[in-house]
Tab-separated table of C-alpha atoms and ligand atoms in Angstrom:
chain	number	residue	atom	x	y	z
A	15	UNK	CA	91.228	77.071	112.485
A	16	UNK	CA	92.572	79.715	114.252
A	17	UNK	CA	90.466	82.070	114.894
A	18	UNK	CA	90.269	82.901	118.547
A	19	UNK	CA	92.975	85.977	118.461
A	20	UNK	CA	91.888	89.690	117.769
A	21	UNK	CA	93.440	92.708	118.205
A	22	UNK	CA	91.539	94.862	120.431
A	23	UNK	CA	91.887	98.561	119.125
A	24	UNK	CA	91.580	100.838	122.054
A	25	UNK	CA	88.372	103.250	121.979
A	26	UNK	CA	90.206	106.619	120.941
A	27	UNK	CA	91.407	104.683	117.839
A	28	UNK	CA	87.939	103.903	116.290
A	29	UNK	CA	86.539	107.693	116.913
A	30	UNK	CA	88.059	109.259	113.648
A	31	UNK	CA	85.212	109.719	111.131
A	32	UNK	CA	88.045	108.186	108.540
A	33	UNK	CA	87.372	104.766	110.404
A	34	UNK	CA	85.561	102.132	108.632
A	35	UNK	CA	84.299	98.891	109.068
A	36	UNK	CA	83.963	95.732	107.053
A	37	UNK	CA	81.515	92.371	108.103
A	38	UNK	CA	81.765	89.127	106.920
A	39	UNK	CA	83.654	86.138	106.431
A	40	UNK	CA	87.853	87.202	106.775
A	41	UNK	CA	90.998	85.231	105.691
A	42	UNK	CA	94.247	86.608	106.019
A	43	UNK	CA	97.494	84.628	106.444
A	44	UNK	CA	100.514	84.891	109.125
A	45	UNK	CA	103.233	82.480	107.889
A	46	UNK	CA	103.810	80.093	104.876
A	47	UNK	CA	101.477	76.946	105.004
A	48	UNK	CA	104.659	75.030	103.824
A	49	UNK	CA	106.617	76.509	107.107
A	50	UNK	CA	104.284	76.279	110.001
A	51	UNK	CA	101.414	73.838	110.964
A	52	UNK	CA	98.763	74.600	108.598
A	53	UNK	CA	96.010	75.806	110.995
A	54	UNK	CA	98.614	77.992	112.159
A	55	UNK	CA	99.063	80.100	108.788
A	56	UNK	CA	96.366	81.780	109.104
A	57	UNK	CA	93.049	83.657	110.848
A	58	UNK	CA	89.652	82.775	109.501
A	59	UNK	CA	86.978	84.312	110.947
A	60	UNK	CA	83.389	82.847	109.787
A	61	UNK	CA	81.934	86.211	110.830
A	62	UNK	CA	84.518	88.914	111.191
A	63	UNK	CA	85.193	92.233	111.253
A	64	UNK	CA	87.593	94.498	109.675
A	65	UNK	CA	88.710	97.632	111.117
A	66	UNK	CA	90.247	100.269	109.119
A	67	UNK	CA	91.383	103.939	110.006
A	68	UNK	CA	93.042	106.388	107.678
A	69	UNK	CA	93.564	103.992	105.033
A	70	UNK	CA	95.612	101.228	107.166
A	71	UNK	CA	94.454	98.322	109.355
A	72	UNK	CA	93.981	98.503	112.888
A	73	UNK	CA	92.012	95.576	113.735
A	74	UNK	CA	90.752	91.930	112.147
A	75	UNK	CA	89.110	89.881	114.534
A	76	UNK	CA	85.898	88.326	115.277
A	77	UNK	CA	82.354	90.576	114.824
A	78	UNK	CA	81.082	90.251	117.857
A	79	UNK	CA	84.270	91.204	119.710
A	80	UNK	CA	85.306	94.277	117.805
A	81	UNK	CA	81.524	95.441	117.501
A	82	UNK	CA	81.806	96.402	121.033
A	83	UNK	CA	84.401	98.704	121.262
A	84	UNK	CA	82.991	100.637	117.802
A	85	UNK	CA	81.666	104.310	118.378
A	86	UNK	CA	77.337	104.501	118.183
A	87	UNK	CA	76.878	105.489	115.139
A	88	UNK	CA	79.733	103.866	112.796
A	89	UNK	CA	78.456	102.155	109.692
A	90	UNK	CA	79.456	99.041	109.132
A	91	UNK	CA	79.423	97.408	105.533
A	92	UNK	CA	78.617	93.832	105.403
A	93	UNK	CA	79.417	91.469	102.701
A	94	UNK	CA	77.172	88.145	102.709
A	95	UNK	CA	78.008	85.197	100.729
A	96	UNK	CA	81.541	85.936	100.086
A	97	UNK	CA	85.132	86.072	101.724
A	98	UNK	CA	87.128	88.860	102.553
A	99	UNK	CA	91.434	88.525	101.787
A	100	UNK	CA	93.896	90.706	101.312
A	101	UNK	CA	94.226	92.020	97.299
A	102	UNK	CA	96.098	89.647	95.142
A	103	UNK	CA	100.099	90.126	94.400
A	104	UNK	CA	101.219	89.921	90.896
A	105	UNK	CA	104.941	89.444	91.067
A	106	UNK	CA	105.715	89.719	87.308
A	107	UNK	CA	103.457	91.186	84.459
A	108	UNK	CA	104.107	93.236	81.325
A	109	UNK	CA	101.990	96.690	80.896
A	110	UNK	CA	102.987	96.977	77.315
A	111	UNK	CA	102.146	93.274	76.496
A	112	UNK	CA	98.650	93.464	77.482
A	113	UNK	CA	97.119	94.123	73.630
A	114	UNK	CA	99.181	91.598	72.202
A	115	UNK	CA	97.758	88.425	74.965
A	116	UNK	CA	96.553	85.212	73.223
A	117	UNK	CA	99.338	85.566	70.322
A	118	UNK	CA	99.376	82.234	68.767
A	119	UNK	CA	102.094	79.407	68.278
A	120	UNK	CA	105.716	80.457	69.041
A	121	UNK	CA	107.889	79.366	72.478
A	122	UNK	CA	109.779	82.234	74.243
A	123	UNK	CA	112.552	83.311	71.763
A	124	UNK	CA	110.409	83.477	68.404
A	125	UNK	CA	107.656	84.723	70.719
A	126	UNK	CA	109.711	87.788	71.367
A	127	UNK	CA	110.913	88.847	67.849
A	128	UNK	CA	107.262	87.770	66.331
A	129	UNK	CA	104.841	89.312	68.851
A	130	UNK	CA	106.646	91.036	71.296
A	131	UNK	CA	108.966	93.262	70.342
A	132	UNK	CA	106.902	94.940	67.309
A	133	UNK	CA	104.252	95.511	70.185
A	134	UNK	CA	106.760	97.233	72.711
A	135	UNK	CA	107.977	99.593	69.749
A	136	UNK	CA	104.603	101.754	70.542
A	137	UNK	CA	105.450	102.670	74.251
A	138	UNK	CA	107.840	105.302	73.287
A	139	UNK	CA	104.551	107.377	72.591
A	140	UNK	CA	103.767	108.659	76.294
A	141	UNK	CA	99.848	108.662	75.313
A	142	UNK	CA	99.583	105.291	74.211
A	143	UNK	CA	101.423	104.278	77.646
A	144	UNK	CA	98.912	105.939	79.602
A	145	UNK	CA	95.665	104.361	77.911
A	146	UNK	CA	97.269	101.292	77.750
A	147	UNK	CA	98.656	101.303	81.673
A	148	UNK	CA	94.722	102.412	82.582
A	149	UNK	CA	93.072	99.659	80.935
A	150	UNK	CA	95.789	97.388	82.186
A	151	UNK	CA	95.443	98.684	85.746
A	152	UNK	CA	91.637	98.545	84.991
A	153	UNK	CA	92.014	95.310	84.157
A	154	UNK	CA	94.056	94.081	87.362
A	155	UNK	CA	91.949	95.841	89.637
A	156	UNK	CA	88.737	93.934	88.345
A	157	UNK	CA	90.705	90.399	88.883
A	158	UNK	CA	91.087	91.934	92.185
A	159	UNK	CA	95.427	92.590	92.181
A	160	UNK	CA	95.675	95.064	93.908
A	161	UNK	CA	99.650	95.699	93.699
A	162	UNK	CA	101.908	94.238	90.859
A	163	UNK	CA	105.771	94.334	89.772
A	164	UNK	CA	105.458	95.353	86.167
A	165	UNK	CA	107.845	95.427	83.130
A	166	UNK	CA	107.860	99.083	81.145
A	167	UNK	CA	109.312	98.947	77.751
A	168	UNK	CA	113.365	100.524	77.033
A	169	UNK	CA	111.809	103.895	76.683
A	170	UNK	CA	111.332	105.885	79.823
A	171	UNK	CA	108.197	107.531	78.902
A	172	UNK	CA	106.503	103.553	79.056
A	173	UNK	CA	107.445	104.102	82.515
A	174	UNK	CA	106.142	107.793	82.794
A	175	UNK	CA	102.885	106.849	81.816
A	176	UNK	CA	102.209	103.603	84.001
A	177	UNK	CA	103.047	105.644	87.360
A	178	UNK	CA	101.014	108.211	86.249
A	179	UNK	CA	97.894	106.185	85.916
A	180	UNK	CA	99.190	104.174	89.019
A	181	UNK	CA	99.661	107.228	90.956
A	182	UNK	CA	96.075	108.451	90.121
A	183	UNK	CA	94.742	105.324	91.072
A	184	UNK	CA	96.398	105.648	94.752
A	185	UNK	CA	98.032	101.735	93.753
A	186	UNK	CA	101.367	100.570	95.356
A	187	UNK	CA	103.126	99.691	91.770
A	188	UNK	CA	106.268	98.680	91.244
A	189	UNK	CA	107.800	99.407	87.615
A	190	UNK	CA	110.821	99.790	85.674
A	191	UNK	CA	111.745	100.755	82.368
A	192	UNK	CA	113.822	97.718	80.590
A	193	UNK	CA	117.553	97.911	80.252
A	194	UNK	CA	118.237	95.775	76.720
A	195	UNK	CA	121.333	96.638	74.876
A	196	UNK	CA	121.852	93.494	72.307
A	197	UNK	CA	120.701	90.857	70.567
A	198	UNK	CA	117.090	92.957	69.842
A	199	UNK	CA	116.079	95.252	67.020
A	200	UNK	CA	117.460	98.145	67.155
A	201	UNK	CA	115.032	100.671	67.096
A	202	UNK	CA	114.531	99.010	70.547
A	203	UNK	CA	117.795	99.095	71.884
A	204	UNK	CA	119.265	101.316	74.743
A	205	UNK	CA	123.168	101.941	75.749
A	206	UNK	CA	124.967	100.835	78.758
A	207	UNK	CA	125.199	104.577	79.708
A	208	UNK	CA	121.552	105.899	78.114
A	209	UNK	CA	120.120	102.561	80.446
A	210	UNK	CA	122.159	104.092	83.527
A	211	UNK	CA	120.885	107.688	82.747
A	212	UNK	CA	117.142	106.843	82.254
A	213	UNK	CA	116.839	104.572	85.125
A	214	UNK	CA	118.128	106.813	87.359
A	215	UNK	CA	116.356	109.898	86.391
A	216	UNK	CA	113.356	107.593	86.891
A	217	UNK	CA	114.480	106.466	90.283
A	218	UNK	CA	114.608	110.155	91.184
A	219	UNK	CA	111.344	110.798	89.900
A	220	UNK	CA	109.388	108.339	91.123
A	221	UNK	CA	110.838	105.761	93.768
A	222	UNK	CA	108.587	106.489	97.040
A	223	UNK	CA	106.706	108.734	95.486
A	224	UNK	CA	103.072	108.085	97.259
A	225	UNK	CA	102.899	104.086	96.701
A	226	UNK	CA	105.569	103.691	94.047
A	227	UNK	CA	108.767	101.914	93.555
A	228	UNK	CA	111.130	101.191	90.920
A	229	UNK	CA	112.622	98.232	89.841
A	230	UNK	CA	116.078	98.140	88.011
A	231	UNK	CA	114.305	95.960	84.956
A	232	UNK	CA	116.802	93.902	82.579
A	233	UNK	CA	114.791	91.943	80.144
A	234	UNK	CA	117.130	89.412	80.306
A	235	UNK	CA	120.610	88.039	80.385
A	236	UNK	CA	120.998	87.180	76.371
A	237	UNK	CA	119.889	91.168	75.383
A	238	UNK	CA	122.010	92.659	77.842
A	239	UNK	CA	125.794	93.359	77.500
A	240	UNK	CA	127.782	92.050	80.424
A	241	UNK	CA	129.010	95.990	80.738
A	242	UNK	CA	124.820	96.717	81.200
A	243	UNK	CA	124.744	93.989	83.754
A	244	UNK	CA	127.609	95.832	86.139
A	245	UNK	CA	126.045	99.187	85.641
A	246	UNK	CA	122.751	97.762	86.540
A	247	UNK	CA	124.357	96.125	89.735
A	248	UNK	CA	126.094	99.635	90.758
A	249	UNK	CA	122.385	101.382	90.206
A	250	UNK	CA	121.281	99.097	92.618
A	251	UNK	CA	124.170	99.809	95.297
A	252	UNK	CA	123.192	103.181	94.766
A	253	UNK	CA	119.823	103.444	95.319
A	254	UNK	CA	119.240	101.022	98.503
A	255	UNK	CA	115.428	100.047	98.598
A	256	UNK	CA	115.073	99.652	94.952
A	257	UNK	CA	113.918	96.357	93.487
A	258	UNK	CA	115.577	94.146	90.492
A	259	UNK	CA	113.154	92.787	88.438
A	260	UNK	CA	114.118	90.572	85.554
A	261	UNK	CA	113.887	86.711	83.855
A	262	UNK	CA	115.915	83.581	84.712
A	263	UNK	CA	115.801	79.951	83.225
A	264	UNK	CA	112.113	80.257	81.746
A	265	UNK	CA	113.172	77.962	78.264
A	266	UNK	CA	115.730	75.376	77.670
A	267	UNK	CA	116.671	77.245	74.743
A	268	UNK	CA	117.048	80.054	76.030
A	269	UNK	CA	119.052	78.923	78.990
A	270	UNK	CA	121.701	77.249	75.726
A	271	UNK	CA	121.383	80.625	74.476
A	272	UNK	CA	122.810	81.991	78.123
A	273	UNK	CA	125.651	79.692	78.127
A	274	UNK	CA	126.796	80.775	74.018
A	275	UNK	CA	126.930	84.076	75.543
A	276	UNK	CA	128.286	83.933	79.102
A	277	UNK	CA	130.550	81.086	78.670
A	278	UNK	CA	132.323	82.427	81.573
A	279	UNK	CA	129.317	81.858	83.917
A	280	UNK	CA	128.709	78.544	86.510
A	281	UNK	CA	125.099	78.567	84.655
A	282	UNK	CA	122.275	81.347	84.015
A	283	UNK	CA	121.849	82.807	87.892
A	284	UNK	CA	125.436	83.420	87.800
A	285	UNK	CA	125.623	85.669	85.292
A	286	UNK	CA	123.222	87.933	87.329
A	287	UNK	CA	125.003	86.905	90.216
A	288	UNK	CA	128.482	88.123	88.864
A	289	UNK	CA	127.128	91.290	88.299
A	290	UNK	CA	125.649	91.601	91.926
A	291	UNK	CA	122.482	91.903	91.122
A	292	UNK	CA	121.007	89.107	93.321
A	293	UNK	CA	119.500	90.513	97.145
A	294	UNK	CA	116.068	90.819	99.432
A	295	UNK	CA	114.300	92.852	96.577
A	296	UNK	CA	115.203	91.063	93.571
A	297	UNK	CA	113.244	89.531	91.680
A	298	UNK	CA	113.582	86.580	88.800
A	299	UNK	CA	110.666	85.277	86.927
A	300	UNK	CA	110.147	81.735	85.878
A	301	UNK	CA	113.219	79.720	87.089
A	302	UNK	CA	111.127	76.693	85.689
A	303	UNK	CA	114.391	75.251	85.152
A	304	UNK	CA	116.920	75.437	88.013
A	305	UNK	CA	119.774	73.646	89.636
A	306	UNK	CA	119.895	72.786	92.963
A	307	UNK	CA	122.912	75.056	93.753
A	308	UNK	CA	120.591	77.970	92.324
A	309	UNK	CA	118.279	77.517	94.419
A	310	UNK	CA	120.674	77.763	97.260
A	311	UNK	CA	122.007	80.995	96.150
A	312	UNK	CA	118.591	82.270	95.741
A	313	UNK	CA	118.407	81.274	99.193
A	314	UNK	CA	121.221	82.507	100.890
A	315	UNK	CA	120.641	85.803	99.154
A	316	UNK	CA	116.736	85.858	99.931
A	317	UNK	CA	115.847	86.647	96.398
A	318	UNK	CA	112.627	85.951	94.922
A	319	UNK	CA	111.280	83.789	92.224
A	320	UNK	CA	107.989	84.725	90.298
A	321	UNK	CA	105.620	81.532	89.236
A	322	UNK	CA	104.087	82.331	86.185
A	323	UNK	CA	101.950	79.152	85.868
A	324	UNK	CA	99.786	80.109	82.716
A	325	UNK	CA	102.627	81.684	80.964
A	326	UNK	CA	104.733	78.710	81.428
A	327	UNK	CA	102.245	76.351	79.910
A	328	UNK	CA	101.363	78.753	77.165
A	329	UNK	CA	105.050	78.980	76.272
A	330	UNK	CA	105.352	75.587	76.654
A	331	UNK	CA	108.364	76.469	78.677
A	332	UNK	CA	107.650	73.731	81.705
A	333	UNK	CA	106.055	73.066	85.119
A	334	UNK	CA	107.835	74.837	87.943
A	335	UNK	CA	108.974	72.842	90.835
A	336	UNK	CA	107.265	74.210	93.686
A	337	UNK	CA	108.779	71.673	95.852
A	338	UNK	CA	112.790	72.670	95.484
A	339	UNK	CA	111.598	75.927	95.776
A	340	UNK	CA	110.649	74.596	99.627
A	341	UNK	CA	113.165	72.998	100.080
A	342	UNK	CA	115.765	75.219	99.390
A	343	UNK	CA	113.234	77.731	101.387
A	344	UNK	CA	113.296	80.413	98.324
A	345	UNK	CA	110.874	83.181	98.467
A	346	UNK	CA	108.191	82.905	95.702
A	347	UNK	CA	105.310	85.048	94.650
A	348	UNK	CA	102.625	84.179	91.912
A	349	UNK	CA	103.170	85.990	88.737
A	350	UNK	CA	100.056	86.196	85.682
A	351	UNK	CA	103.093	87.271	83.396
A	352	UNK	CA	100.548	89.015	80.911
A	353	UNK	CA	100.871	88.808	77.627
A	354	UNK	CA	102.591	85.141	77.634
A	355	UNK	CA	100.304	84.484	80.555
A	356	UNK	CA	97.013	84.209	79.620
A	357	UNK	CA	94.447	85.954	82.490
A	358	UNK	CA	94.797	89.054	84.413
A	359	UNK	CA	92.922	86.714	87.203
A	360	UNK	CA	95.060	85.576	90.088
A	361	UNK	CA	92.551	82.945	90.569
A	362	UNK	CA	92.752	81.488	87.235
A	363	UNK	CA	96.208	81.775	87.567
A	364	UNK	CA	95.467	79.627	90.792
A	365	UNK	CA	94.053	77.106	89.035
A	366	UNK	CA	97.186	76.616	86.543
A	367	UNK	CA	99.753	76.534	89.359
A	368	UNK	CA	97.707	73.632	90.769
A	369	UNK	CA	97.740	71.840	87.406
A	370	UNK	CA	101.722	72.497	86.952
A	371	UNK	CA	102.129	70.737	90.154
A	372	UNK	CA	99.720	67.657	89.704
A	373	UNK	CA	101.795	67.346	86.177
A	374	UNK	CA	105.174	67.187	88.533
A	375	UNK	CA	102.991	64.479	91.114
A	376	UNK	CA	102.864	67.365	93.465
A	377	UNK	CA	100.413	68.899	95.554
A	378	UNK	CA	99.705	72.503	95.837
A	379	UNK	CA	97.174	73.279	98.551
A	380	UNK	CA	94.581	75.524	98.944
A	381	UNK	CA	96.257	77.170	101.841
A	382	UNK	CA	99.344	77.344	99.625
A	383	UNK	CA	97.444	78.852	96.831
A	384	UNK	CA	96.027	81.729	98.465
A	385	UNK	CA	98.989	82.541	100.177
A	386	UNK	CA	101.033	82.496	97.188
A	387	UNK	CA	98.951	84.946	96.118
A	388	UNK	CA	98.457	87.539	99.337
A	389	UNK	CA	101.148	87.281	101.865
A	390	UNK	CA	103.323	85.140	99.520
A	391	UNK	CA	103.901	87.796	97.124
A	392	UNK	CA	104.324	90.393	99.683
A	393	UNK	CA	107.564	88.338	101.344
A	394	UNK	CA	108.771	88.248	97.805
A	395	UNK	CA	108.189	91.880	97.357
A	396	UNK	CA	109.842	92.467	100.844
A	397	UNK	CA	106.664	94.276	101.693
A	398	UNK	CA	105.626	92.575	104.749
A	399	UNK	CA	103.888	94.454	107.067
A	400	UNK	CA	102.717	96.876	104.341
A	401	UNK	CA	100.653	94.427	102.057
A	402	UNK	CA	99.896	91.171	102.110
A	403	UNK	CA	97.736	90.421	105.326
A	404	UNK	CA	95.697	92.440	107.917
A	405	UNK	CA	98.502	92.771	110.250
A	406	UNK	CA	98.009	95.819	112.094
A	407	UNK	CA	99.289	98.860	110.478
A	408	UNK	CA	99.396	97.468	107.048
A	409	UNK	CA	97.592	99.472	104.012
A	410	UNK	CA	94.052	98.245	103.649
A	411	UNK	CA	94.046	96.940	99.941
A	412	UNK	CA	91.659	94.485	100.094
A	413	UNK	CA	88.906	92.103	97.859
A	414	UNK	CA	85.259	90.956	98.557
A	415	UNK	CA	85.634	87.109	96.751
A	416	UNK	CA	81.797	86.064	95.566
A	417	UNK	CA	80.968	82.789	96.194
A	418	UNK	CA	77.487	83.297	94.598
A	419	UNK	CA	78.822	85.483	90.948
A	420	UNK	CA	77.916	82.572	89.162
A	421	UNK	CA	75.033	79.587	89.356
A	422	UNK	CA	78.409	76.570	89.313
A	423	UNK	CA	80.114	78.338	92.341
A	424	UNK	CA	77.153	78.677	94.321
A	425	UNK	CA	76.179	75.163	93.752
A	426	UNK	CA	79.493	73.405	93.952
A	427	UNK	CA	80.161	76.323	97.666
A	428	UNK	CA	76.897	74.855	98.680
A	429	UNK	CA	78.135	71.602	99.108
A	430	UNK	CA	81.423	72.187	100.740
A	431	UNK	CA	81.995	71.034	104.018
A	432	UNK	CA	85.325	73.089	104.831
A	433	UNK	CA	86.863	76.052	104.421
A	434	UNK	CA	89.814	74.001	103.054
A	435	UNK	CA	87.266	72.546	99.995
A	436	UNK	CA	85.373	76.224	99.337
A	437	UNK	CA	89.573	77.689	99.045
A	438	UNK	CA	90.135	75.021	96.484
A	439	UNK	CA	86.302	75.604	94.476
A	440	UNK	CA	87.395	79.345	94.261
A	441	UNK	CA	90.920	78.584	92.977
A	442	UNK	CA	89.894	76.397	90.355
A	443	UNK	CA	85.958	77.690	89.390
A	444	UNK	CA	86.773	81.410	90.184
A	445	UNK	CA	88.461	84.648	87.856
A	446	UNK	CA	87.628	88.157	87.744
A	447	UNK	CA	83.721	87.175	88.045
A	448	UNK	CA	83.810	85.971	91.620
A	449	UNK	CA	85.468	89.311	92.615
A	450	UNK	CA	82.663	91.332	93.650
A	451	UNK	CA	84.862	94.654	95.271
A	452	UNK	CA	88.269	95.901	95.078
A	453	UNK	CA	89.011	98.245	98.019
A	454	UNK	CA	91.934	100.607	97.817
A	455	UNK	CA	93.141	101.766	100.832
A	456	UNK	CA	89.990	101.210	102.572
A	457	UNK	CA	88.109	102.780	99.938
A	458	UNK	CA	85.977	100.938	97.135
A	459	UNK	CA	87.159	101.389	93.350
B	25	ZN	ZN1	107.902	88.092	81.620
């Protein structure tokens, strides 16, 4: 374990009254378990302390070393029985789907026209955005995610409301209304030029606005025109900074589907690709089902792929593999991919992803599991440095896990030897009830 390096804040930055400071058992990870020698991922500290001022971190390190340099007088919460981390990172959800989770007996296509798309016909009714987008964020922040990449629906006011909850709530969101132009009712469709216009009115409105971003949001290659594909690639050149968010090669069907369609494309990535839409802050969810020279292109490009583990079994779409992900060093986040996905809870998603890769013959490690979800999600997002980890500087989102929430955990955490074993208890025993505080910058919610 490494856990012998702090950094020492010097005295005149722990004076502000807006300094506070957390007690109790930190994790926080440096570097990809798959990239570096595991102990040297991360910083454990079996009784640490976490310094925050104004919202952002400015130290993690041992108690008894940072105690010392602490003004008299500063409180300092402790948290027994439990381990601090960085919030979770939900790389790919759906706001609008969140009503409609636990819809029964269809794989992705008839999925869509049975369940989905009557659902996403409501979120052109600003209200019902916003109550929906605060019981969703409710929801997330309970499961302890504390920042997400989200899907909207095609009407701009589904994206209104979400970053006006979001905004309320002081939550780095990322969201995007969906550009869809085919092969979808069409009550539900947009135009190549009304997709352009909305996005980038949005973009205006809200991209850096407090914690906010927008993502240029595609459902996905087979409702898209190839003339909605460009436009969304030139939106992108023109706005710098903003993300792409969208699907790739989630169902074998669908992935026939892309070729009927694109027959002019080397495969499903390169019908994104064509339309320059690959790059550091895009994002493709699923890829359960990718070729080795997509992976590379991912690569060279530094995209991202989301892993939706519960969604992927629920659709019965397939088991993504983890391991050519490695290989072909791709960036990946974790993704809950509510409503296909079926738990808000990163840690039940946790528990899937280590299932997909036991069905593959793989292992996925505990290190790897909670990294996926923290600083993981945060090199997908391209928001190292800002989420993630404790690294000085960064925003102090941050969960309290419980290892005593519920009479199994404690029993089974009693027994563990390691902090490898209690990692792996937690991902596969724990959800929303081992997450006993949610702190947004720095502050408990
Ligand atoms: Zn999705």
């Amino acid at each position: 374990m490494s856990n012998s390096t702090s950094n020492t804040p010097s005295t005149s930055e722990v004076t502000s009254t807006a300094t506070k400071a957390f007690r109790g058992e930190i994790l926080h990870f440096l570097a990809d378990p798959a990239k570096v020698a595991e102990e040297e991922s991360y910083q454990y500290f079996e009784d640490g302390l976490l310094l925050i001022k104004n919202g952002l971190v400015v130290a993690v390190g041992n108690a008894t070393d940072l105690l010392a340099t602490l003004p008299v007088g500063l409180e300092v919460t402790q948290y027994d029985n439990g381990l601090i981390m960085p919030g979770f990172i939900d790389t790919h959800v759906h706001y609008p789907q969140t009503e409609m989770i636990a819809s029964y007996g269809a794989q992705l296509l008839e999925w869509l026209e049975n369940y989905t798309f009557p659902e996403e016909k409501q979120f052109s009714d600003f209200e019902h955005g916003k109550r929906v987008a605060e019981f969703f964020l409710t929801q997330l922040l309970d499961a302890g995610t504390t920042t997400a990449l989200v899907f909207g629906t095609v009407h701009k006011e589904s994206v209104d409301a979400f970053f006006t909850i979001a905004q309320q709530k002081k939550l780095r969101m990322i969201c995007g209304k969906v550009l869809m132009n085919q092969n979808c009712p069409e009550d539900l469709q947009d135009t190549t030029e009304s997709g352009y216009t909305d996005s980038k009115a949005l973009i205006e409105k809200w991209h850096n606005t407090d914690r906010l971003q927008y993502a240029i949001t595609p459902r996905f290659a087979p409702t898209c025109s190839t003339e909605q594909l460009q436009k969304a690639g030139e939106l992108l050149k023109e706005y710098p900074g903003v993300y792409l968010h969208t699907h790739l090669s989630e169902n074998k069907n669908e992935i026939a589907w892309v070729s009927e369609l694109f027959p002019d494309s080397d495969g499903y990535l390169d019908v994104y690709d064509k339309s320059n839409l690959l790059g550091r802050r895009s994002v493709f969810a699923h890829g359960v089902h990718l070729h080795d020279h997509e992976c590379q292109r991912l690569s060279e490009t530094n995209s991202a792929i989301a892993f939706c583990p519960t969604s992927n079994l629920f659709l019965g779409s397939g088991c993504f593999n983890l391991k050519q992900a490695e290989e072909f060093d791709v960036n990946v986040g974790l993704g809950t991919d509510i409503g296909a996905g079926t738990s808000f809870s990163m840690l039940t998603t946790l528990n899937e992803g280590y299932k997909t890769q036991q069905l593959r013959g793989d292992k996925l490690s505990p290190f790897k599991s909670f990294y996926l979800a923290t600083l993981g999600g945060a090199v997908a997002l391209d928001l190292e440095g800002t989420i993630g980890n404790f690294t000085k500087g960064a925003e102090a989102d941050f969960i309290v896990l419980d290892y005593q929430a519920t009479p199994l955990m404690a029993r089974r955490i009693a027994r563990c030897k390691t902090l490898t074993e209690k990692l792996f208890v937690l991902s596969i025993l724990g959800d929303d009830r081992h997450v006993k505080a949610t702190h947004i910058m720095g502050e408990k919610v």
